[in-house]
Short mmCIF file of C-alpha atoms in Angstrom, two decimals:
data_model
loop_
_atom_site.label_atom_id
_atom_site.label_comp_id
_atom_site.label_asym_id
_atom_site.label_seq_id
_atom_site.Cartn_x
_atom_site.Cartn_y
_atom_site.Cartn_z
CA MET A 1 95.86 1.90 164.24
CA ALA A 2 92.48 0.84 165.50
CA VAL A 3 92.41 -1.96 168.02
CA LEU A 4 89.63 -4.52 167.84
CA SER A 5 87.30 -4.59 170.80
CA ALA A 6 87.06 -7.73 172.91
CA SER A 7 83.66 -8.59 171.44
CA SER A 8 84.88 -8.06 167.87
CA LEU A 9 87.94 -10.21 168.49
CA SER A 10 85.77 -12.93 169.99
CA LEU A 11 83.47 -12.79 166.96
CA LEU A 12 86.49 -12.98 164.67
CA TYR A 13 87.62 -16.22 166.34
CA VAL A 14 84.13 -17.70 166.09
CA CYS A 15 83.88 -16.75 162.42
CA LEU A 16 87.36 -18.12 161.68
CA PHE A 17 86.63 -21.59 163.06
CA THR A 18 83.10 -21.61 161.65
CA VAL A 19 84.46 -20.96 158.16
CA ALA A 20 87.12 -23.65 158.72
CA ALA A 21 84.47 -26.19 159.72
CA LEU A 22 82.24 -25.33 156.76
CA ALA A 23 85.20 -25.52 154.35
CA CYS A 24 86.07 -29.01 155.56
CA PHE A 25 82.50 -30.28 155.41
CA VAL A 26 81.75 -28.76 151.99
CA SER A 27 84.97 -30.18 150.57
CA LEU A 28 83.70 -33.67 151.43
CA THR A 29 81.28 -33.37 148.52
CA GLN A 30 84.15 -33.17 146.02
CA LEU A 31 86.13 -36.23 147.12
CA GLN A 32 84.39 -38.65 144.74
CA ARG A 33 86.54 -37.05 142.04
CA ILE A 34 89.70 -38.52 143.57
CA THR A 35 90.72 -41.70 141.74
CA ASP A 36 92.42 -43.79 144.44
CA SER A 37 89.91 -45.20 146.93
CA ASP A 38 92.32 -45.38 149.89
CA THR A 39 93.45 -41.79 149.35
CA ARG A 40 89.82 -40.71 149.07
CA ARG A 41 88.97 -42.55 152.29
CA GLY A 42 91.90 -41.04 154.20
CA LEU A 43 91.18 -37.49 153.05
CA TRP A 44 87.50 -37.96 153.87
CA ALA A 45 88.41 -38.94 157.44
CA LEU A 46 90.85 -36.03 157.72
CA LEU A 47 88.27 -33.47 156.61
CA LEU A 48 85.53 -34.94 158.78
CA THR A 49 87.65 -34.96 161.93
CA SER A 50 89.16 -31.53 161.23
CA GLY A 51 85.72 -30.05 160.54
CA SER A 52 84.44 -31.56 163.78
CA TRP A 53 87.52 -30.22 165.54
CA ALA A 54 86.79 -26.69 164.29
CA THR A 55 83.15 -27.11 165.29
CA ALA A 56 84.28 -28.06 168.79
CA HIS A 57 86.29 -24.80 168.94
CA VAL A 58 83.19 -22.83 167.99
CA GLY A 59 81.17 -24.60 170.66
CA PHE A 60 83.93 -23.95 173.20
CA LEU A 61 83.96 -20.22 172.39
CA VAL A 62 80.21 -19.56 172.30
CA SER A 63 78.88 -21.89 175.00
CA PRO A 64 77.35 -19.89 177.89
CA THR A 65 78.39 -22.18 180.75
CA THR A 66 81.68 -23.63 181.92
CA GLU A 67 80.30 -27.17 181.79
CA LEU A 68 79.35 -26.82 178.12
CA LYS A 69 82.71 -25.24 177.30
CA LEU A 70 84.53 -28.14 178.94
CA GLY A 71 82.35 -30.61 177.07
CA TRP A 72 83.16 -29.02 173.73
CA TYR A 73 86.84 -28.76 174.63
CA THR A 74 87.02 -32.45 175.53
CA PHE A 75 85.21 -33.37 172.31
CA GLY A 76 87.79 -31.33 170.42
CA LEU A 77 90.61 -33.25 172.12
CA VAL A 78 89.06 -36.56 171.03
CA VAL A 79 88.42 -35.67 167.37
CA GLY A 80 91.71 -33.75 167.16
CA LEU A 81 93.59 -36.89 168.11
CA ALA A 82 91.58 -38.84 165.52
CA ALA A 83 92.62 -36.27 162.91
CA VAL A 84 96.25 -37.29 163.46
CA GLY A 85 95.41 -40.88 162.56
CA ALA A 86 93.41 -39.74 159.53
CA TRP A 87 96.36 -37.59 158.41
CA LEU A 88 98.76 -40.55 158.57
CA TYR A 89 96.28 -42.79 156.73
CA PHE A 90 95.92 -40.20 153.99
CA CYS A 91 99.68 -39.61 153.66
CA SER A 92 100.43 -43.33 153.50
CA ALA A 93 97.79 -43.97 150.84
CA TYR A 94 98.61 -40.91 148.76
CA THR A 95 102.33 -41.66 148.63
CA GLY A 96 101.78 -45.28 147.61
CA ARG A 97 102.81 -46.84 150.91
CA THR A 98 100.95 -49.64 152.69
CA TYR A 99 101.32 -48.63 156.36
CA HIS A 100 97.60 -47.84 156.52
CA GLN A 101 96.79 -51.40 155.42
CA ASN A 102 99.10 -53.14 157.90
CA PRO A 103 96.93 -54.98 160.50
CA THR A 104 99.57 -54.62 163.22
CA TYR A 105 99.84 -50.85 162.80
CA ARG A 106 96.09 -50.49 162.69
CA ARG A 107 95.56 -52.48 165.88
CA LEU A 108 98.34 -50.53 167.61
CA ALA A 109 96.77 -47.23 166.49
CA VAL A 110 93.38 -48.24 167.90
CA VAL A 111 94.88 -49.28 171.24
CA VAL A 112 96.88 -46.04 171.58
CA TYR A 113 93.87 -43.96 170.58
CA VAL A 114 91.57 -45.65 173.10
CA VAL A 115 94.13 -45.23 175.91
CA LEU A 116 94.73 -41.55 175.13
CA VAL A 117 91.01 -40.81 174.82
CA ALA A 118 90.48 -42.45 178.21
CA VAL A 119 93.14 -40.16 179.70
CA LYS A 120 91.48 -37.10 178.19
CA VAL A 121 87.87 -37.81 179.15
CA THR A 122 88.87 -38.74 182.70
CA ASN A 123 90.67 -35.43 183.22
CA PRO A 124 88.08 -34.25 185.78
CA LEU A 125 89.30 -37.09 188.01
CA HIS A 126 93.06 -36.54 187.80
CA HIS A 127 93.48 -33.00 186.31
CA ALA A 128 96.82 -34.12 184.87
CA TYR A 129 95.85 -33.23 181.32
CA PHE A 130 94.54 -29.67 181.73
CA THR A 131 93.01 -27.19 184.13
CA THR A 132 90.96 -24.10 183.33
CA THR A 133 90.41 -20.59 184.56
CA ALA A 134 88.40 -17.62 183.32
CA VAL A 135 90.46 -14.76 181.84
CA ALA A 136 89.56 -11.38 180.33
CA THR A 137 92.27 -10.92 177.67
CA PRO A 138 92.35 -10.59 174.76
CA PHE A 139 88.60 -11.14 175.32
CA PRO A 140 86.70 -12.96 178.07
CA HIS A 141 87.08 -16.69 177.62
CA LEU A 142 87.93 -19.89 179.47
CA SER A 143 91.70 -20.28 179.42
CA VAL A 144 93.13 -23.79 179.46
CA TYR A 145 96.35 -24.57 181.29
CA THR A 146 97.89 -27.76 179.97
CA GLY A 147 99.51 -30.36 182.18
CA PRO A 148 102.33 -32.89 181.62
CA LEU A 149 100.08 -35.51 180.03
CA HIS A 150 98.96 -32.94 177.47
CA TRP A 151 102.51 -32.20 176.41
CA THR A 152 103.32 -35.89 176.19
CA VAL A 153 100.38 -36.51 173.87
CA MET A 154 101.06 -33.30 171.96
CA GLY A 155 104.67 -34.35 171.39
CA LEU A 156 103.55 -37.74 170.10
CA SER A 157 100.95 -36.11 167.83
CA TYR A 158 103.43 -33.67 166.33
CA ALA A 159 105.96 -36.46 165.79
CA LEU A 160 103.38 -38.56 163.94
CA ALA A 161 102.23 -35.56 161.92
CA PHE A 162 105.84 -34.93 160.93
CA VAL A 163 106.08 -38.50 159.63
CA GLY A 164 103.18 -37.71 157.31
CA TYR A 165 104.85 -34.48 156.16
CA PHE A 166 108.04 -36.42 155.45
CA MET A 167 106.15 -38.93 153.28
CA LEU A 168 104.59 -36.14 151.23
CA LEU A 169 107.86 -34.21 150.97
CA GLU A 170 109.65 -37.31 149.69
CA LEU A 171 106.97 -37.85 147.05
CA PHE A 172 107.02 -34.23 145.88
CA THR A 173 110.82 -34.18 145.55
CA GLN A 174 111.16 -37.55 143.82
CA ILE A 175 108.75 -37.03 140.93
CA ASP A 176 109.33 -34.63 138.09
CA LEU A 177 105.87 -33.05 137.86
CA ASP A 178 105.13 -29.50 139.02
CA THR A 179 104.25 -29.90 142.71
CA ARG A 180 104.70 -26.31 143.88
CA ALA A 181 100.98 -25.70 144.45
CA LEU A 182 100.51 -28.89 146.45
CA PHE A 183 103.73 -28.25 148.32
CA ALA A 184 102.36 -24.86 149.39
CA LEU A 185 99.04 -26.37 150.47
CA VAL A 186 100.78 -29.00 152.60
CA GLY A 187 102.93 -26.26 154.11
CA ILE A 188 99.81 -24.33 155.06
CA THR A 189 98.56 -27.30 157.09
CA GLY A 190 101.69 -27.02 159.23
CA LEU A 191 101.68 -23.23 159.53
CA PRO A 192 99.08 -23.14 162.36
CA VAL A 193 101.70 -24.70 164.64
CA VAL A 194 103.29 -21.22 164.73
CA PHE A 195 99.99 -19.73 165.93
CA ASP A 196 99.71 -22.52 168.52
CA LEU A 197 103.11 -21.47 169.93
CA VAL A 198 102.24 -17.76 169.87
CA GLY A 199 98.98 -18.46 171.68
CA TYR A 200 100.77 -20.48 174.33
CA THR A 201 103.66 -18.07 174.93
CA THR A 202 102.07 -14.64 174.44
CA PRO A 203 98.76 -12.87 175.24
CA PHE A 204 98.26 -11.80 171.62
CA LEU A 205 96.39 -14.97 170.65
CA ILE A 206 94.29 -17.26 172.80
CA ASP A 207 95.80 -20.63 173.65
CA ILE A 208 93.80 -22.88 171.30
CA THR A 209 94.76 -25.29 168.51
CA TYR A 210 94.66 -23.58 165.11
CA GLU A 211 95.33 -26.71 163.05
CA PRO A 212 91.73 -27.03 161.68
CA VAL A 213 92.23 -23.72 159.87
CA GLY A 214 95.26 -25.09 158.01
CA VAL A 215 93.44 -28.29 157.08
CA ALA A 216 90.49 -26.24 155.81
CA VAL A 217 92.74 -24.28 153.45
CA PHE A 218 94.33 -27.54 152.29
CA ALA A 219 90.89 -29.08 151.74
CA VAL A 220 89.59 -26.20 149.64
CA GLY A 221 92.81 -26.09 147.62
CA VAL A 222 92.80 -29.81 146.85
CA ALA A 223 89.06 -30.30 146.35
CA PHE A 224 88.23 -27.17 144.36
CA VAL A 225 91.42 -25.83 142.75
CA TYR A 226 94.16 -28.43 142.32
CA ILE A 227 92.23 -31.72 142.09
CA ASP A 228 93.80 -32.66 138.73
CA GLN A 229 97.36 -31.98 139.90
CA PHE A 230 96.56 -33.91 143.08
CA ASP A 231 95.65 -37.02 141.06
CA ALA A 232 98.50 -36.64 138.56
CA VAL A 233 101.14 -36.37 141.28
CA GLN A 234 99.92 -39.56 142.93
CA LEU A 235 99.88 -41.43 139.63
CA ALA A 236 103.38 -40.28 138.73
CA GLY A 237 104.66 -41.15 142.18
CA GLU A 238 103.32 -44.69 141.99
CA ARG A 239 105.08 -45.51 138.72
CA ASP A 240 108.60 -44.91 137.49
CA VAL A 241 107.25 -44.79 133.94
CA PRO A 242 106.44 -42.09 131.39
CA VAL A 243 103.37 -40.06 132.43
CA ILE A 244 101.64 -37.37 130.36
CA ALA A 245 98.92 -35.25 131.98
CA LEU A 246 96.18 -33.90 129.69
CA ASP A 247 93.35 -31.47 130.26
CA ALA A 248 89.73 -32.10 129.28
CA ASP A 249 90.45 -31.01 125.67
CA ASN A 250 93.46 -33.34 125.27
CA HIS A 251 95.99 -30.53 125.56
CA ILE A 252 99.24 -31.45 127.34
CA ARG A 253 99.29 -30.05 130.87
CA ASP A 254 102.38 -31.67 132.33
CA THR A 255 104.90 -34.44 131.76
CA ASN A 256 107.47 -36.21 133.91
CA ARG A 257 111.15 -36.77 133.16
CA ALA A 258 110.60 -40.34 131.93
CA ALA A 259 108.08 -39.12 129.34
CA ARG A 260 110.42 -36.37 128.08
CA THR A 261 113.27 -38.86 127.87
CA LEU A 262 111.14 -41.20 125.77
CA PHE A 263 109.78 -38.32 123.65
CA PRO A 264 112.35 -35.48 123.52
CA ASN A 265 109.92 -33.33 121.49
CA LEU A 266 107.70 -32.99 124.58
CA ASP A 267 109.92 -30.24 126.03
CA GLY A 268 108.03 -26.96 126.11
CA THR A 269 104.83 -28.38 124.64
CA GLU A 270 102.41 -27.45 127.43
CA SER A 271 98.97 -26.45 126.09
CA THR A 272 99.69 -28.28 122.80
CA HIS A 273 97.22 -30.91 121.60
CA LEU A 274 98.38 -34.50 122.09
CA GLU A 275 97.69 -35.48 118.46
CA THR A 276 99.92 -32.67 117.25
CA ILE A 277 102.98 -33.77 119.22
CA LEU A 278 102.42 -37.53 119.65
CA PRO A 279 99.98 -38.73 116.97
CA ARG A 280 101.01 -42.39 117.40
CA VAL A 281 100.24 -42.24 121.12
CA ALA A 282 96.86 -40.69 120.36
CA ASP A 283 96.18 -43.46 117.83
CA CYS A 284 97.03 -46.11 120.44
CA LEU A 285 94.42 -44.70 122.80
CA ASP A 286 91.74 -45.32 120.14
CA SER A 287 93.04 -48.79 119.29
CA ASP A 288 91.78 -52.14 120.55
CA GLU A 289 95.42 -53.18 121.07
CA PRO A 290 97.15 -50.05 122.48
CA ILE A 291 100.76 -51.19 121.98
CA LEU A 292 103.30 -48.61 120.82
CA LYS A 293 106.38 -49.97 119.02
CA MET A 294 109.46 -47.74 119.23
CA GLN A 295 113.09 -47.86 118.15
CA GLN A 296 115.34 -47.02 121.10
CA GLU A 297 119.14 -47.10 121.11
CA GLY A 298 119.34 -49.72 118.42
CA SER A 299 116.63 -52.01 119.83
CA ILE A 300 112.87 -52.34 119.59
CA ARG A 301 110.80 -51.51 122.69
CA TYR A 302 107.08 -51.98 123.20
CA TYR A 303 104.88 -49.78 125.43
CA ARG A 304 101.31 -50.35 126.50
CA VAL A 305 99.44 -47.02 126.43
CA THR A 306 96.74 -46.65 129.06
CA GLU A 307 94.75 -43.73 130.41
CA ALA A 308 93.13 -42.85 133.72
CA PRO A 309 90.74 -39.93 134.28
CA TYR A 310 91.20 -37.43 137.06
CA GLY A 311 88.59 -38.45 139.62
CA THR A 312 85.49 -39.71 137.80
CA THR A 313 84.96 -39.68 134.06
CA GLU A 314 81.89 -37.48 134.51
CA ALA A 315 83.98 -34.78 136.15
CA GLY A 316 85.60 -33.99 132.78
CA LEU A 317 88.82 -32.71 134.36
CA GLY A 318 91.21 -34.47 132.02
CA ARG A 319 93.30 -37.62 132.21
CA THR A 320 96.78 -39.01 132.53
CA ILE A 321 98.48 -41.15 129.88
CA VAL A 322 100.79 -43.88 131.21
CA LEU A 323 103.22 -45.82 129.00
CA THR A 324 104.23 -49.14 130.55
CA ASP A 325 107.17 -51.05 129.11
CA VAL A 326 105.88 -54.46 128.00
CA THR A 327 108.80 -55.38 125.75
CA ASP A 328 109.46 -58.73 127.45
CA ARG A 329 105.81 -59.72 127.19
CA GLU A 330 105.55 -58.72 123.54
CA MET A 331 108.79 -60.51 122.68
CA TYR A 332 107.48 -63.62 124.38
CA ARG A 333 104.16 -63.34 122.59
CA GLY A 334 105.93 -62.98 119.24
CA GLU A 335 108.07 -66.01 119.97
CA LEU A 336 104.97 -67.95 121.01
CA GLU A 337 103.24 -67.06 117.77
CA ARG A 338 106.29 -68.20 115.77
CA GLN A 339 106.40 -71.41 117.80
CA ASN A 340 102.73 -72.05 117.07
CA GLU A 341 103.37 -71.54 113.39
CA ARG A 342 106.19 -74.10 113.53
CA LEU A 343 103.90 -76.51 115.36
CA GLU A 344 101.26 -76.06 112.68
CA ARG A 345 103.79 -76.84 109.97
CA PHE A 346 105.04 -79.82 111.97
CA ALA A 347 101.50 -81.12 112.47
CA SER A 348 100.84 -80.74 108.76
CA LEU A 349 104.03 -82.67 107.98
CA VAL A 350 103.10 -85.48 110.36
CA SER A 351 99.50 -85.60 109.21
CA HIS A 352 100.20 -85.82 105.49
CA ASP A 353 103.80 -86.75 104.74
CA LEU A 354 104.04 -89.51 107.39
CA ARG A 355 100.48 -90.73 107.76
CA ASN A 356 99.86 -91.20 104.05
CA PRO A 357 102.81 -93.60 103.54
CA LEU A 358 101.84 -95.38 106.76
CA ASN A 359 98.29 -95.86 105.50
CA VAL A 360 99.66 -97.26 102.25
CA ALA A 361 101.95 -99.67 104.13
CA THR A 362 99.14 -100.79 106.42
CA GLY A 363 96.76 -101.38 103.53
CA ARG A 364 99.30 -103.31 101.46
CA PHE A 365 100.23 -105.41 104.49
CA GLU A 366 96.58 -106.36 105.03
CA LEU A 367 96.30 -107.41 101.39
CA LEU A 368 99.52 -109.40 101.61
CA ARG A 369 98.38 -111.14 104.76
CA GLU A 370 95.07 -112.14 103.17
CA GLU A 371 96.69 -113.38 99.96
CA GLU A 372 99.53 -115.32 101.59
CA GLU A 373 97.57 -116.48 104.65
CA ILE A 374 100.33 -115.38 107.02
CA THR A 375 98.07 -114.46 109.94
CA ALA A 376 99.89 -116.72 112.40
CA ASN A 377 103.36 -115.83 111.20
CA THR A 378 105.46 -114.28 114.00
CA HIS A 379 107.13 -111.85 111.61
CA ALA A 380 103.73 -110.69 110.39
CA GLU A 381 102.62 -110.09 113.98
CA ALA A 382 105.73 -107.99 114.64
CA VAL A 383 105.06 -105.92 111.51
CA ASP A 384 101.44 -105.47 112.55
CA ARG A 385 102.47 -104.27 116.03
CA ALA A 386 105.03 -101.90 114.53
CA LEU A 387 102.51 -100.37 112.13
CA THR A 388 99.95 -99.99 114.92
CA ARG A 389 102.54 -98.36 117.17
CA MET A 390 103.57 -95.96 114.39
CA ASP A 391 99.93 -94.99 113.94
CA ASP A 392 99.61 -94.37 117.69
CA LEU A 393 102.78 -92.28 117.72
CA ILE A 394 101.60 -90.14 114.81
CA GLU A 395 98.22 -89.57 116.48
CA GLN A 396 99.82 -88.69 119.82
CA THR A 397 102.34 -86.39 118.11
CA LEU A 398 99.53 -84.52 116.37
CA THR A 399 97.67 -84.19 119.65
CA LEU A 400 100.79 -82.91 121.41
CA ALA A 401 101.41 -80.30 118.71
CA ARG A 402 97.84 -79.02 118.81
CA GLU A 403 97.23 -79.06 122.56
CA GLY A 404 100.21 -76.81 123.36
CA LYS A 405 98.47 -73.72 122.02
CA PRO A 406 97.06 -71.34 124.66
CA VAL A 407 93.35 -71.75 125.38
CA ASP A 408 91.40 -68.97 123.67
CA GLN A 409 87.83 -69.99 124.51
CA TRP A 410 86.89 -70.40 128.16
CA ASP A 411 83.61 -71.74 129.52
CA ALA A 412 82.28 -72.45 132.99
CA VAL A 413 82.48 -76.19 133.70
CA SER A 414 81.54 -78.50 136.55
CA LEU A 415 84.19 -80.88 137.91
CA SER A 416 81.66 -83.64 138.56
CA SER A 417 80.05 -83.36 135.11
CA VAL A 418 83.37 -83.33 133.27
CA ALA A 419 84.71 -86.30 135.26
CA SER A 420 81.55 -88.37 134.78
CA GLY A 421 81.36 -87.58 131.07
CA CYS A 422 85.00 -88.40 130.43
CA TRP A 423 84.78 -91.63 132.42
CA LYS A 424 82.15 -92.88 129.98
CA MET A 425 84.49 -92.22 127.06
CA VAL A 426 87.19 -94.54 128.44
CA GLU A 427 87.12 -98.33 128.45
CA THR A 428 86.98 -98.77 132.24
CA ASN A 429 86.12 -102.48 132.65
CA THR A 430 85.27 -102.94 136.34
CA ALA A 431 87.11 -99.82 137.52
CA GLU A 432 85.22 -97.32 139.70
CA LEU A 433 85.00 -93.52 139.63
CA ARG A 434 84.32 -91.55 142.81
CA VAL A 435 83.63 -87.80 142.85
CA ALA A 436 84.49 -86.56 146.34
CA ASP A 437 83.13 -83.04 145.87
CA ASP A 438 82.19 -80.63 143.10
CA LEU A 439 83.77 -77.45 141.81
CA GLU A 440 82.78 -74.81 139.25
CA PHE A 441 85.65 -73.28 137.26
CA LYS A 442 86.61 -71.91 133.84
CA ALA A 443 88.35 -74.05 131.23
CA GLY A 444 88.57 -74.96 127.58
CA PRO A 445 86.00 -77.82 127.57
CA THR A 446 87.49 -79.87 124.71
CA ARG A 447 91.03 -79.88 126.05
CA LEU A 448 89.84 -80.39 129.61
CA GLN A 449 88.02 -83.52 128.40
CA ARG A 450 91.21 -84.87 126.84
CA LEU A 451 93.14 -84.06 129.99
CA PHE A 452 90.75 -86.16 132.11
CA GLU A 453 90.64 -88.99 129.60
CA ASN A 454 94.43 -89.20 129.49
CA LEU A 455 94.71 -89.26 133.28
CA PHE A 456 91.95 -91.87 133.54
CA ARG A 457 93.72 -94.07 130.96
CA ASN A 458 96.97 -93.62 132.85
CA ALA A 459 95.29 -94.84 136.06
CA LEU A 460 93.75 -97.83 134.26
CA ASP A 461 96.99 -98.74 132.49
CA HIS A 462 98.98 -98.78 135.74
CA GLY A 463 96.34 -99.61 138.35
CA GLY A 464 94.64 -102.46 136.55
CA PRO A 465 90.97 -103.09 135.65
CA ASP A 466 89.75 -102.86 139.27
CA VAL A 467 91.39 -99.55 140.10
CA THR A 468 89.37 -96.87 141.93
CA VAL A 469 89.82 -93.30 140.68
CA THR A 470 88.82 -90.36 142.88
CA VAL A 471 88.22 -86.79 141.69
CA GLY A 472 87.73 -83.81 144.00
CA ALA A 473 88.52 -80.19 144.82
CA LEU A 474 91.72 -79.20 146.61
CA PRO A 475 90.94 -78.05 150.15
CA ASP A 476 93.56 -75.31 150.53
CA GLN A 477 93.73 -73.63 147.11
CA ALA A 478 91.87 -73.20 143.82
CA GLY A 479 92.33 -76.49 142.02
CA PHE A 480 91.31 -80.14 141.75
CA TYR A 481 92.93 -83.58 141.93
CA ILE A 482 92.67 -86.96 140.22
CA SER A 483 94.01 -89.86 142.28
CA ASP A 484 93.93 -93.66 142.14
CA ASP A 485 94.66 -96.56 144.48
CA GLY A 486 97.13 -98.23 142.13
CA PRO A 487 100.87 -98.79 142.69
CA GLY A 488 101.64 -95.08 142.50
CA ILE A 489 104.69 -93.30 141.09
CA PRO A 490 108.05 -93.49 142.90
CA GLU A 491 109.12 -90.15 144.30
CA SER A 492 112.34 -90.29 142.29
CA ASP A 493 110.33 -90.45 139.03
CA ARG A 494 107.75 -87.76 139.75
CA ASP A 495 109.77 -84.98 138.15
CA SER A 496 110.20 -86.90 134.89
CA VAL A 497 106.77 -88.48 134.30
CA PHE A 498 105.75 -85.54 132.09
CA ASP A 499 108.85 -85.81 129.91
CA LEU A 500 108.20 -86.70 126.31
CA GLY A 501 108.76 -90.43 125.78
CA TYR A 502 108.70 -91.39 129.46
CA THR A 503 106.85 -94.69 129.99
CA THR A 504 107.11 -97.78 132.18
CA ARG A 505 105.07 -99.97 129.82
CA GLU A 506 106.59 -101.74 126.83
CA GLU A 507 103.60 -100.91 124.65
CA GLY A 508 103.36 -97.29 125.89
CA THR A 509 104.18 -94.31 123.67
CA GLY A 510 105.35 -91.98 126.46
CA PHE A 511 103.06 -89.26 125.15
CA GLY A 512 100.04 -89.52 127.47
CA LEU A 513 101.29 -87.49 130.46
CA ALA A 514 103.32 -85.17 128.21
CA ILE A 515 100.04 -84.24 126.51
CA VAL A 516 98.43 -83.73 129.92
CA ASP A 517 101.27 -81.36 130.85
CA GLU A 518 100.82 -79.42 127.60
CA MET A 519 97.07 -79.06 128.13
CA VAL A 520 97.59 -77.86 131.70
CA ALA A 521 100.17 -75.30 130.49
CA ALA A 522 97.85 -74.16 127.70
CA HIS A 523 95.33 -73.20 130.41
CA GLY A 524 98.00 -71.39 132.42
CA TRP A 525 97.61 -73.87 135.28
CA GLY A 526 100.14 -75.95 137.19
CA ILE A 527 100.30 -79.70 137.80
CA GLU A 528 102.12 -81.74 140.44
CA VAL A 529 102.38 -85.46 141.16
CA THR A 530 102.06 -86.62 144.76
CA GLU A 531 100.97 -89.74 146.62
CA GLY A 532 97.27 -90.32 147.18
CA ASP A 533 95.61 -90.76 150.58
CA VAL A 534 95.48 -94.54 150.09
CA GLY A 535 98.67 -94.80 148.09
CA GLY A 536 98.62 -94.67 144.34
CA ALA A 537 99.24 -91.63 142.17
CA ARG A 538 97.61 -88.26 142.77
CA PHE A 539 97.73 -85.46 140.17
CA GLU A 540 96.97 -81.99 141.55
CA ILE A 541 96.01 -79.22 139.09
CA THR A 542 96.27 -75.70 140.54
CA GLY A 543 95.85 -72.08 139.46
CA ILE A 544 92.33 -72.44 138.09
CA GLU A 545 89.77 -69.61 138.10
CA THR A 546 86.73 -70.69 140.07
CA VAL A 547 83.18 -69.56 139.33
CA ALA A 548 81.16 -68.21 142.25
#
């Protein structure tokens, strides 16, 4: 068997790490096809640092002077350590964890990295990290003898790298998609550790880190061969829901266990067109309301059918179909629709069957009072008040029934404009309105106007004709407040003021604040009663969507 000459072996090493560097750098051009931004960012950092690491090896091997070799070697130590951090970031993001987003972990990683880099670059002062000597086998090169600090850092690096491997291994074993190809690629990234040990313990390989070669193979495999599986595995790992992977022609590529449980006819249907096996799912994808209704074990379940492309849509690699169980939401929506229908019927009943007889009674009473001249009669006054109160109750009941429906038309509104406009619609006497600050947000303008008018009337009814009402934005969250300097609401009553029929005034209907509560709920907001800065009642409305 022919034995390579020293020059040929040296050239082989240079070519190996040059190819590894080029593979990493070229693979960077394909990463825009990866869907998840954090995963894309982590893999980008891993390939950049690993490519730079391989480049440093090339510089170390071909540099003509010892000083240049040491410079390249030190640069390799710095970017190699950074590659460990990039690897952990990538593994955390790809497996759906949030370690890479944790501020404490990130600060700790920066501190450790800076300290270790300082130890490495100051090696010429303490020589505790490595020393060098020129050797002739297996070809002439500068051999590095590692010190105790090197092994400490190396141990830490391998331990952290193992954490990343564990995260990926857990993901690959938990999901039910075919992960054999990706499993092999991840294994290849760890294989160079064997060559590292051989290089350290024997003369057959030079003592240099071979990890960039493994990362290069991983990069080419992910970026150019298995990009669709790479995306599908991440999507399936993030959701314990049915997932169907399709190719660019809508043929089924893969499915997970949840999908096959939901659709037993999916077994053995790889390469079959989606419309052939699951025509209703295909129809949902083309529908404006992609909700799939299914009978399961004696009950009705609803699934929202969504799709996500592999990488970018332009890449044309295919897509994944995800079916999310939205049964509770659909059941609630159905009940809400039935409730709205009942409210409509109730409003119609109140409007016609009650108001018409009331109008007749009111008209006849007016005629009777004119004919019999009973204007000053106390019984007539009581009847007049009762008829007026009935009319108020019917009007408030109609308002309550109509205002409980969810808002379906949203517009951008200004807090100051709405408050000022509504103030003019209320009989305010000598009361004063103050707008502390402005706020732009989205609302249903008509119902928002009624909300303000009701709260203004409430302040005037309880605070008197000289009350001062203040409107402004909440300082600590998205919302606004309406407060007054009247007598306020006792803390013991604040939970019940929105109850239907609650009132502290003899002539009150108890509907005003109940209607306010319904209008707030119709917007999806929240409302709370507190005490104002100068006493009085303060109503805080929260959960609004502001407009930039």
